[in-house]
mmCIF file of C-alpha atoms in Angstrom:
data_model
loop_
_atom_site.group_PDB
_atom_site.id
_atom_site.type_symbol
_atom_site.label_atom_id
_atom_site.label_comp_id
_atom_site.label_asym_id
_atom_site.label_seq_id
_atom_site.Cartn_x
_atom_site.Cartn_y
_atom_site.Cartn_z
ATOM 1 C CA ARG A 111 64.257 79.265 171.737
ATOM 2 C CA ALA A 112 67.627 77.958 169.475
ATOM 3 C CA VAL A 113 66.678 80.894 167.351
ATOM 4 C CA PHE A 114 66.853 83.263 170.109
ATOM 5 C CA ILE A 115 70.019 82.285 171.570
ATOM 6 C CA SER A 116 71.850 82.040 167.998
ATOM 7 C CA LEU A 117 70.924 85.556 167.281
ATOM 8 C CA THR A 118 71.355 86.930 170.498
ATOM 9 C CA PRO A 119 75.248 88.205 169.792
ATOM 10 C CA LEU A 120 73.874 89.544 166.192
ATOM 11 C CA ASN A 121 70.806 91.446 168.329
ATOM 12 C CA LEU A 122 73.303 93.082 170.515
ATOM 13 C CA LEU A 123 75.661 94.363 167.479
ATOM 14 C CA PHE A 124 72.291 95.346 165.285
ATOM 15 C CA SER A 125 71.538 97.600 168.220
ATOM 16 C CA LEU A 126 74.797 99.370 168.227
ATOM 17 C CA VAL A 127 74.753 99.835 164.896
ATOM 18 C CA VAL A 128 71.359 101.460 164.824
ATOM 19 C CA LEU A 129 72.377 103.649 167.675
ATOM 20 C CA LEU A 130 75.416 104.890 166.057
ATOM 21 C CA TYR A 131 73.711 105.361 162.785
ATOM 22 C CA ALA A 132 71.047 107.581 164.287
ATOM 23 C CA LEU A 133 74.057 109.630 165.970
ATOM 24 C CA ARG A 134 76.050 109.851 162.889
ATOM 25 C CA ASP A 135 75.912 113.515 162.442
ATOM 26 C CA ASP A 136 76.792 113.878 166.451
ATOM 27 C CA LEU A 137 80.061 112.089 166.383
ATOM 28 C CA LYS A 138 83.010 113.408 167.094
ATOM 29 C CA PHE A 139 86.161 112.265 168.551
ATOM 30 C CA VAL A 140 85.082 112.642 172.275
ATOM 31 C CA HIS A 141 81.963 110.492 171.367
ATOM 32 C CA TRP A 142 84.076 107.579 170.289
ATOM 33 C CA VAL A 143 86.157 107.960 173.403
ATOM 34 C CA VAL A 144 83.301 107.829 175.922
ATOM 35 C CA PHE A 145 81.964 105.183 174.214
ATOM 36 C CA LEU A 146 85.234 103.181 174.342
ATOM 37 C CA LEU A 147 85.171 104.243 178.027
ATOM 38 C CA VAL A 148 81.911 102.551 178.708
ATOM 39 C CA TYR A 149 82.665 99.317 176.683
ATOM 40 C CA LEU A 150 85.834 99.080 178.544
ATOM 41 C CA LEU A 151 84.408 99.992 181.965
ATOM 42 C CA GLY A 152 81.380 97.576 181.162
ATOM 43 C CA PHE A 153 83.541 94.642 180.337
ATOM 44 C CA ILE A 154 86.185 95.111 183.107
ATOM 45 C CA ILE A 155 83.753 95.071 185.697
ATOM 46 C CA GLU A 156 82.271 92.058 184.279
ATOM 47 C CA LEU A 157 85.612 90.423 183.750
ATOM 48 C CA ILE A 158 86.179 91.136 187.756
ATOM 49 C CA GLY A 159 82.734 89.977 188.483
ATOM 50 C CA THR A 160 83.367 86.378 186.856
ATOM 51 C CA ASN A 161 86.537 85.990 188.311
ATOM 52 C CA THR A 162 86.216 86.977 191.722
ATOM 53 C CA GLY A 163 82.419 87.041 192.481
ATOM 54 C CA TRP A 164 82.564 90.842 193.211
ATOM 55 C CA PRO A 165 80.537 93.069 192.887
ATOM 56 C CA PHE A 166 77.598 90.970 191.798
ATOM 57 C CA GLY A 167 78.020 87.599 193.159
ATOM 58 C CA GLU A 168 79.083 84.176 191.833
ATOM 59 C CA TYR A 169 78.631 83.866 188.094
ATOM 60 C CA GLU A 170 79.788 82.173 184.915
ATOM 61 C CA TYR A 171 78.882 82.960 181.556
ATOM 62 C CA GLY A 172 77.530 80.592 179.061
ATOM 63 C CA SER A 173 78.639 80.326 175.397
ATOM 64 C CA VAL A 174 75.371 82.405 174.036
ATOM 65 C CA LEU A 175 77.503 85.540 173.964
ATOM 66 C CA GLY A 176 80.375 84.421 171.973
ATOM 67 C CA VAL A 177 84.057 84.860 172.355
ATOM 68 C CA LYS A 178 85.259 85.243 175.982
ATOM 69 C CA LEU A 179 88.290 86.587 177.710
ATOM 70 C CA TYR A 180 89.200 85.309 180.943
ATOM 71 C CA GLU A 181 85.818 83.790 181.171
ATOM 72 C CA THR A 182 83.985 87.190 179.653
ATOM 73 C CA PRO A 183 82.377 87.372 176.702
ATOM 74 C CA LEU A 184 83.571 90.208 174.633
ATOM 75 C CA LEU A 185 80.067 91.359 173.586
ATOM 76 C CA ILE A 186 79.055 92.163 177.487
ATOM 77 C CA GLY A 187 80.751 95.389 177.094
ATOM 78 C CA VAL A 188 78.581 95.973 173.932
ATOM 79 C CA ASN A 189 75.527 95.310 176.093
ATOM 80 C CA TRP A 190 76.808 97.733 178.734
ATOM 81 C CA LEU A 191 77.233 100.446 175.938
ATOM 82 C CA VAL A 192 73.927 99.734 173.971
ATOM 83 C CA LEU A 193 71.956 99.769 176.994
ATOM 84 C CA ILE A 194 73.903 103.169 178.580
ATOM 85 C CA LEU A 195 73.658 104.738 175.371
ATOM 86 C CA SER A 196 69.806 103.844 174.416
ATOM 87 C CA THR A 197 68.471 104.989 177.862
ATOM 88 C CA HIS A 198 70.567 108.179 178.052
ATOM 89 C CA LEU A 199 69.330 109.440 174.591
ATOM 90 C CA ALA A 200 65.917 108.614 175.381
ATOM 91 C CA LEU A 201 66.308 110.658 178.577
ATOM 92 C CA SER A 202 68.376 113.193 177.413
ATOM 93 C CA LYS A 203 65.633 115.035 175.406
ATOM 94 C CA THR A 204 62.922 114.334 178.278
ATOM 95 C CA ILE A 205 64.938 115.135 181.265
ATOM 96 C CA SER A 206 65.712 119.196 181.472
ATOM 97 C CA ASN A 207 67.810 118.564 184.427
ATOM 98 C CA LYS A 208 70.744 116.517 183.179
ATOM 99 C CA VAL A 209 71.750 115.507 186.689
ATOM 100 C CA LEU A 210 68.566 113.530 187.133
ATOM 101 C CA ILE A 211 69.670 111.323 184.170
ATOM 102 C CA PRO A 212 72.192 108.797 185.983
ATOM 103 C CA PHE A 213 69.696 108.120 188.738
ATOM 104 C CA ILE A 214 66.747 107.771 186.118
ATOM 105 C CA GLY A 215 68.960 106.021 183.555
ATOM 106 C CA ALA A 216 70.377 103.897 186.304
ATOM 107 C CA THR A 217 66.719 102.828 187.586
ATOM 108 C CA ALA A 218 65.557 101.946 184.072
ATOM 109 C CA MET A 219 68.372 99.627 183.463
ATOM 110 C CA LEU A 220 67.782 98.243 187.157
ATOM 111 C CA VAL A 221 64.048 97.404 185.807
ATOM 112 C CA PHE A 222 65.372 95.799 182.414
ATOM 113 C CA ASP A 223 67.932 93.792 184.616
ATOM 114 C CA LEU A 224 64.904 92.481 186.737
ATOM 115 C CA PHE A 225 63.410 91.219 183.469
ATOM 116 C CA LEU A 226 66.764 90.244 181.983
ATOM 117 C CA GLU A 227 67.967 87.828 184.671
ATOM 118 C CA PRO A 228 65.299 84.972 184.692
ATOM 119 C CA ILE A 229 65.923 84.733 180.595
ATOM 120 C CA ALA A 230 69.496 84.869 180.638
ATOM 121 C CA ILE A 231 69.447 82.019 183.182
ATOM 122 C CA VAL A 232 66.978 80.145 181.035
ATOM 123 C CA THR A 233 68.742 80.629 177.695
ATOM 124 C CA GLY A 234 72.287 79.707 179.243
ATOM 125 C CA MET A 235 73.658 83.533 178.952
ATOM 126 C CA TRP A 236 74.712 82.849 182.337
ATOM 127 C CA THR A 237 74.258 81.141 185.283
ATOM 128 C CA TRP A 238 74.705 82.004 189.333
ATOM 129 C CA ALA A 239 76.007 79.700 192.045
ATOM 130 C CA ALA A 240 73.601 80.655 194.256
ATOM 131 C CA LEU A 241 69.823 79.622 193.814
ATOM 132 C CA GLU A 242 68.510 82.810 193.700
ATOM 133 C CA ILE A 243 69.887 85.971 191.977
ATOM 134 C CA PRO A 244 71.886 87.876 194.676
ATOM 135 C CA PHE A 245 70.763 91.154 195.778
ATOM 136 C CA ALA A 246 74.491 92.417 195.369
ATOM 137 C CA ASN A 247 73.658 91.911 191.477
ATOM 138 C CA TYR A 248 70.779 94.575 191.600
ATOM 139 C CA VAL A 249 72.438 97.103 193.840
ATOM 140 C CA SER A 250 75.835 96.759 191.640
ATOM 141 C CA TRP A 251 73.816 96.890 188.584
ATOM 142 C CA TRP A 252 72.471 100.456 189.445
ATOM 143 C CA ILE A 253 75.757 102.001 190.843
ATOM 144 C CA ILE A 254 77.433 100.667 187.782
ATOM 145 C CA ALA A 255 75.012 102.210 185.529
ATOM 146 C CA PHE A 256 74.801 105.528 187.437
ATOM 147 C CA VAL A 257 78.628 105.690 187.029
ATOM 148 C CA LEU A 258 78.477 105.124 183.100
ATOM 149 C CA HIS A 259 75.328 107.241 182.876
ATOM 150 C CA PHE A 260 77.323 110.215 184.717
ATOM 151 C CA LEU A 261 80.078 109.467 182.132
ATOM 152 C CA MET A 262 77.770 110.262 179.135
ATOM 153 C CA LEU A 263 76.778 113.580 180.522
ATOM 154 C CA LEU A 264 80.221 114.678 179.161
ATOM 155 C CA LEU A 265 78.339 114.294 175.566
ATOM 156 C CA ARG A 266 76.240 116.273 173.538
ATOM 157 C CA PHE A 267 73.697 114.603 171.167
ATOM 158 C CA GLU A 268 71.337 116.671 168.884
ATOM 159 C CA SER A 269 69.758 113.443 167.475
ATOM 160 C CA GLY A 270 69.119 109.978 168.425
ATOM 161 C CA ALA A 271 66.403 110.301 171.377
ATOM 162 C CA LYS A 272 63.460 108.740 169.611
ATOM 163 C CA VAL A 273 66.084 106.052 168.399
ATOM 164 C CA GLY A 274 67.438 105.338 171.830
ATOM 165 C CA MET A 275 63.946 105.128 173.129
ATOM 166 C CA ALA A 276 62.674 102.812 170.455
ATOM 167 C CA VAL A 277 65.958 100.297 171.177
ATOM 168 C CA PHE A 278 65.789 100.358 175.177
ATOM 169 C CA VAL A 279 61.580 99.678 174.858
ATOM 170 C CA ALA A 280 62.223 97.163 172.091
ATOM 171 C CA GLN A 281 64.778 95.203 174.099
ATOM 172 C CA LEU A 282 62.435 95.734 177.676
ATOM 173 C CA VAL A 283 59.458 94.439 175.866
ATOM 174 C CA PHE A 284 61.625 91.496 174.164
ATOM 175 C CA PHE A 285 62.546 90.377 177.481
ATOM 176 C CA ILE A 286 58.930 90.938 179.415
ATOM 177 C CA VAL A 287 57.592 88.703 176.472
ATOM 178 C CA LEU A 288 59.933 86.154 176.821
ATOM 179 C CA ASN A 289 59.422 86.139 180.757
ATOM 180 C CA ILE A 290 55.865 85.461 179.943
ATOM 181 C CA PHE A 291 56.251 82.831 177.405
ATOM 182 C CA LEU A 292 59.165 80.644 178.411
#
């Protein structure tokens, strides 16, 4: 458990590096701009959430995710970027109707969050003020993921679908296994 907790920030950064490496031949200036926007929007919504309780409900971050700005870990934007990018890549080559990607991507991320939340609480990544995770958290998670996936539709990717799928599935399976054994 202690090893998992200490390696969490490295896992996030490693996942991002793997995704970016898989896309190295596709990356143009517009990709970096959208990636930065996804990071910033993910971070800012979490910053608002930790300081106001809106839109997710009242929660606070522990020290697991590292350095914080206004009680919000800087790495939480990386988490949003990794999840958005990996699900988008996984879906972009399997779904011909691109308009469906934000709907399916947001739903995949919601499923991921269902497994992430209990482990995040147990490991001290964050805690909720309420005894139960607020329903607003899941609704907000889906809406934000939808918007961020919609932003990703601006980009074209020729590669990375298999790596995106592998990163997302690896993270999902990791949290499912932790839910079983912790």
